[in-house]
PDB file of C-alpha atoms in Angstrom:
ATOM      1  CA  UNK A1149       8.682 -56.822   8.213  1.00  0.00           C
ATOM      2  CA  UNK A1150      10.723 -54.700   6.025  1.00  0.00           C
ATOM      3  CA  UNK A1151       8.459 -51.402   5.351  1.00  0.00           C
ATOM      4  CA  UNK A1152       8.938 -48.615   2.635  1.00  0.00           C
ATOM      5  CA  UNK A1153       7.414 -45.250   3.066  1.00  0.00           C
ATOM      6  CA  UNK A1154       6.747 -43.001  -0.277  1.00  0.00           C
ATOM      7  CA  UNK A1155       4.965 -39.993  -1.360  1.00  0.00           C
ATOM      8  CA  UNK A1156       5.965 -37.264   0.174  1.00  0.00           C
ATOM      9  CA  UNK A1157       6.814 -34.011  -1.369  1.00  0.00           C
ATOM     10  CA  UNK A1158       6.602 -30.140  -1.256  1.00  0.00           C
ATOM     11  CA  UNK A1159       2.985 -28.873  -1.494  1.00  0.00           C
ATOM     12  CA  UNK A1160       0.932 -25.398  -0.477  1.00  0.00           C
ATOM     13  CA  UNK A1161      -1.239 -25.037   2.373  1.00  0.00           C
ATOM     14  CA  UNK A1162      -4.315 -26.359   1.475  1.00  0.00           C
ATOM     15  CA  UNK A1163      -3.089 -28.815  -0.352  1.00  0.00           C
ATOM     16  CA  UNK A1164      -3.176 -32.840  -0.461  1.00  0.00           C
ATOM     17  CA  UNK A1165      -0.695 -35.790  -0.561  1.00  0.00           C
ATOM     18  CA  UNK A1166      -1.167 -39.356  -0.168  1.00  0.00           C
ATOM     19  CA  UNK A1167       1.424 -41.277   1.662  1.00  0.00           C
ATOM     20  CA  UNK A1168       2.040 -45.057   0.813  1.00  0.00           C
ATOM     21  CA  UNK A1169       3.855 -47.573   3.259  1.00  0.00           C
ATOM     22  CA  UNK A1170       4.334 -50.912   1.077  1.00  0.00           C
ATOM     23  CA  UNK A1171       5.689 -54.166   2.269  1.00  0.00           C
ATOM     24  CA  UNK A1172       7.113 -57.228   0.272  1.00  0.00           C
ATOM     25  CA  UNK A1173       5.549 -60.592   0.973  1.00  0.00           C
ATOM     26  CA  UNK A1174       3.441 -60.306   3.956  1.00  0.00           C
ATOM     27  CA  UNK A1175      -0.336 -58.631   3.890  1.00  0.00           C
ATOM     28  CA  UNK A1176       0.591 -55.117   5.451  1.00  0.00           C
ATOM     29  CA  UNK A1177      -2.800 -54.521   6.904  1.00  0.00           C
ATOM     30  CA  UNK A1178      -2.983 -57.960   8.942  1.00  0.00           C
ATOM     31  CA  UNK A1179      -1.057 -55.941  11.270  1.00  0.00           C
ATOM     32  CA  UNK A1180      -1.689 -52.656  13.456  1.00  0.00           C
ATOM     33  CA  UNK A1181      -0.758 -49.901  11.398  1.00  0.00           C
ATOM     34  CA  UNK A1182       1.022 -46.309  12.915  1.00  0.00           C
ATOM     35  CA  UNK A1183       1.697 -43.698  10.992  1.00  0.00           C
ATOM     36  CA  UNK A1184       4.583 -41.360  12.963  1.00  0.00           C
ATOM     37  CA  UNK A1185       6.123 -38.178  11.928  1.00  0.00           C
ATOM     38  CA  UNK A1186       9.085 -35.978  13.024  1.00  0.00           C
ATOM     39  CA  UNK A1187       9.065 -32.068  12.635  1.00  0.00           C
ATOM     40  CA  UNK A1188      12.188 -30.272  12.238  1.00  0.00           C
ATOM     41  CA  UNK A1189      13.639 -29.820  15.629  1.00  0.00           C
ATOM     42  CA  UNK A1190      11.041 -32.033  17.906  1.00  0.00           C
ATOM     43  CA  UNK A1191      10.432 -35.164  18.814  1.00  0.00           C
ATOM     44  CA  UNK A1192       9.017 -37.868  16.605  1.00  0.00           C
ATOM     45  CA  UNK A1193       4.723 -37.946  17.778  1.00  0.00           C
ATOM     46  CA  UNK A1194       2.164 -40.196  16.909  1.00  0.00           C
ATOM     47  CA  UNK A1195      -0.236 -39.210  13.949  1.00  0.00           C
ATOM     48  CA  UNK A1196      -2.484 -42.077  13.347  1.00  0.00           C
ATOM     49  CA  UNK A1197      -3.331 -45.812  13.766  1.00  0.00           C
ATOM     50  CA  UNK A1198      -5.503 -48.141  12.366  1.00  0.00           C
ATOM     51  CA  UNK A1199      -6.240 -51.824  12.835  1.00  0.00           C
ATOM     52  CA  UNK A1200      -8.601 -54.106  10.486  1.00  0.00           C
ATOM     53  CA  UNK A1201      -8.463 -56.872  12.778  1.00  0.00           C
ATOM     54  CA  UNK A1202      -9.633 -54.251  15.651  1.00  0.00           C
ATOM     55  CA  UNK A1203     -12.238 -52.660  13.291  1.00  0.00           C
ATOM     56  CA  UNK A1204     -10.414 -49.754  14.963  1.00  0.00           C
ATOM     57  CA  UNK A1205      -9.012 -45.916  14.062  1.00  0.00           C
ATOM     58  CA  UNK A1206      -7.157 -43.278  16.246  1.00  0.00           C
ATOM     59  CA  UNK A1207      -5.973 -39.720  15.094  1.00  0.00           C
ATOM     60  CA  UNK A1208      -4.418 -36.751  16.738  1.00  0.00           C
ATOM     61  CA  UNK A1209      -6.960 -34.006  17.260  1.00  0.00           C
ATOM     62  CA  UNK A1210      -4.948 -31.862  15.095  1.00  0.00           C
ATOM     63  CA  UNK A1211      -5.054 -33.703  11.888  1.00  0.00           C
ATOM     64  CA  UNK A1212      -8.778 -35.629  13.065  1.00  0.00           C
ATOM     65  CA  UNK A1213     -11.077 -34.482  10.114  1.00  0.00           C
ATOM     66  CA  UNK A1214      -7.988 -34.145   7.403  1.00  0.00           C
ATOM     67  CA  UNK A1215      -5.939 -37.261   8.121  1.00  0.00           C
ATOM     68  CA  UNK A1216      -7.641 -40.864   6.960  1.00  0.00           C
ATOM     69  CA  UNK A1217      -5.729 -44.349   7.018  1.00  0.00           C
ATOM     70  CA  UNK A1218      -6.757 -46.267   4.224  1.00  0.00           C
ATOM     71  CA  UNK A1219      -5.589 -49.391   2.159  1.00  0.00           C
ATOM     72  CA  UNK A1220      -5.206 -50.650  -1.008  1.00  0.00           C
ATOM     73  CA  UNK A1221      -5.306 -54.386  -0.991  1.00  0.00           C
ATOM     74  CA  UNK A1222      -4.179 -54.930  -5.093  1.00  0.00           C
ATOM     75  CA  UNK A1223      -1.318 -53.400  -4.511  1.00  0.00           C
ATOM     76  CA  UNK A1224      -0.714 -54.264  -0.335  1.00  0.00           C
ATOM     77  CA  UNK A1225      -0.226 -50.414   0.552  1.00  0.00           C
ATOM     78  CA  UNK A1226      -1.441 -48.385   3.903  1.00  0.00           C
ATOM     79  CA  UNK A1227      -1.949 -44.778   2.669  1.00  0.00           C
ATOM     80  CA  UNK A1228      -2.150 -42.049   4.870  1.00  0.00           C
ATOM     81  CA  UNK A1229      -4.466 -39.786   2.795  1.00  0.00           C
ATOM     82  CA  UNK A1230      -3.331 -36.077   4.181  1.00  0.00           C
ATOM     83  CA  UNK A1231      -6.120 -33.447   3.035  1.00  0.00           C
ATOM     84  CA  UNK A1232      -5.986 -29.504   3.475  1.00  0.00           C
ATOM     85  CA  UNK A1233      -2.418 -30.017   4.320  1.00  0.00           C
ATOM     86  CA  UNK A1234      -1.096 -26.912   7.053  1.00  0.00           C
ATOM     87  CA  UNK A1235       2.533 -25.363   7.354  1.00  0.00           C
ATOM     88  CA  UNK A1236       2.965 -26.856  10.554  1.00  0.00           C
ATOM     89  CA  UNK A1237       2.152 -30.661   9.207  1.00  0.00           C
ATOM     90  CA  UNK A1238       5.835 -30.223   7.547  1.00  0.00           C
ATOM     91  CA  UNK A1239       7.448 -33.368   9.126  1.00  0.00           C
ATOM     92  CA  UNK A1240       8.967 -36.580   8.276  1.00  0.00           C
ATOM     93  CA  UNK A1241       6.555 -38.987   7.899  1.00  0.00           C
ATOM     94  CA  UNK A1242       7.348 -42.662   9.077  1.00  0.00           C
ATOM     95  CA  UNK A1243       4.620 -45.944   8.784  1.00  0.00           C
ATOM     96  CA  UNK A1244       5.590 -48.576  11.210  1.00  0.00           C
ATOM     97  CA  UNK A1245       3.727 -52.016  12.394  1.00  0.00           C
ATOM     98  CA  UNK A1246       3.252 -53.072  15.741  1.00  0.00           C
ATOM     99  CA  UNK A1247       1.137 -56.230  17.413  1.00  0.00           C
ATOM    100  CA  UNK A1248       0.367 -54.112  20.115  1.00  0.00           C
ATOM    101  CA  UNK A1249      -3.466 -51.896  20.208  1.00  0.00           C
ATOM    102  CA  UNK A1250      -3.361 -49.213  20.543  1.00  0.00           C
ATOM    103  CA  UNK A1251      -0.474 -48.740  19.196  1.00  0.00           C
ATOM    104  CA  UNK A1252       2.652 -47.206  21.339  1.00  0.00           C
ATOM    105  CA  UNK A1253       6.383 -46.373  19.828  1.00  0.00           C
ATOM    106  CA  UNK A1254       7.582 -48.260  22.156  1.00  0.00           C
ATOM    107  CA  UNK A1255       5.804 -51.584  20.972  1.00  0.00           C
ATOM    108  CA  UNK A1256       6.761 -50.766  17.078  1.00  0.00           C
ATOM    109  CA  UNK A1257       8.311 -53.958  15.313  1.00  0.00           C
ATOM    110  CA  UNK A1258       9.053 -51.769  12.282  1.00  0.00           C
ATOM    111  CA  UNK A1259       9.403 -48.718  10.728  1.00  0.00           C
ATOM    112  CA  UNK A1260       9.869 -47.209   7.176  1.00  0.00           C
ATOM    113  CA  UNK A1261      12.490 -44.994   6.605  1.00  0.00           C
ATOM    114  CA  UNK A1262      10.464 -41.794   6.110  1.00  0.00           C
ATOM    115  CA  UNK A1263       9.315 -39.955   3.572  1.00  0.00           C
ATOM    116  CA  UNK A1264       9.473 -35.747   4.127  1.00  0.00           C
ATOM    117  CA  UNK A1265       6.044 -33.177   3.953  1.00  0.00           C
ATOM    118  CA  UNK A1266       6.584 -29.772   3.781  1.00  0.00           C
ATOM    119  CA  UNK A1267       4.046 -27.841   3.471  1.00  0.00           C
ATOM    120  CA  UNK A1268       4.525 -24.303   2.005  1.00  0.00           C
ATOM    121  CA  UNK A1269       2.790 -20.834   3.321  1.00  0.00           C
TER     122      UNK A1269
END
């Protein structure tokens, strides 16, 4: 599964973006869908999952409340809808589908190539 991540950009604090991960040929949100990111200098951490089939939806406390995983079946795109957007949210952000719930990097089949957030003061 060959994934494409899109949407980021440079935004204020308080702001909102809406990330798209797309897929050609294959209904993206049959799968388990991660969304990762990667702050300058740290580790890549999990942000968010959701799975259809699982009726299921997991966030990080920090971005629980701001954060929603949503789809858009016409055009076969998993946003990550990112509301009231904070400095320290700047981070490349990566979508990635795995057959494994809840879903774990180390059970990711594949990943986008990232698209960056920053998020001005």
């Amino acid at each position: 599964v060959q994934l494409q991540a899109f949407g980021g950009g440079l935004v204020q604090a308080g702001a909102s973006l809406r990330l798209s991960c797309a897929t050609a040929g294959r209904t993206l949100s049959n799968y388990h869908i991660g969304w990762f990111r990667q702050a300058p200098g740290k580790e890549r951490e999990f942000v968010a999952a959701r799975s259809w089939r699982r009726g299921a939806s997991y966030y990080i406390d920090s971005v629980k409340g701001r954060f929603t995983i949503t789809r858009d079946m016409a055009k076969n795109t998993v946003d990550l809808q990112m509301n009231s957007l904070r400095p320290e949210d700047t981070a490349v952000y990566y979508c990635s589908v795995s057959n494994w719930w809840p879903i774990i990097e180390e059970r990711v089949i594949s990943w986008g190539q990232g698209t960056l957030v920053t998020v001005s003061s």
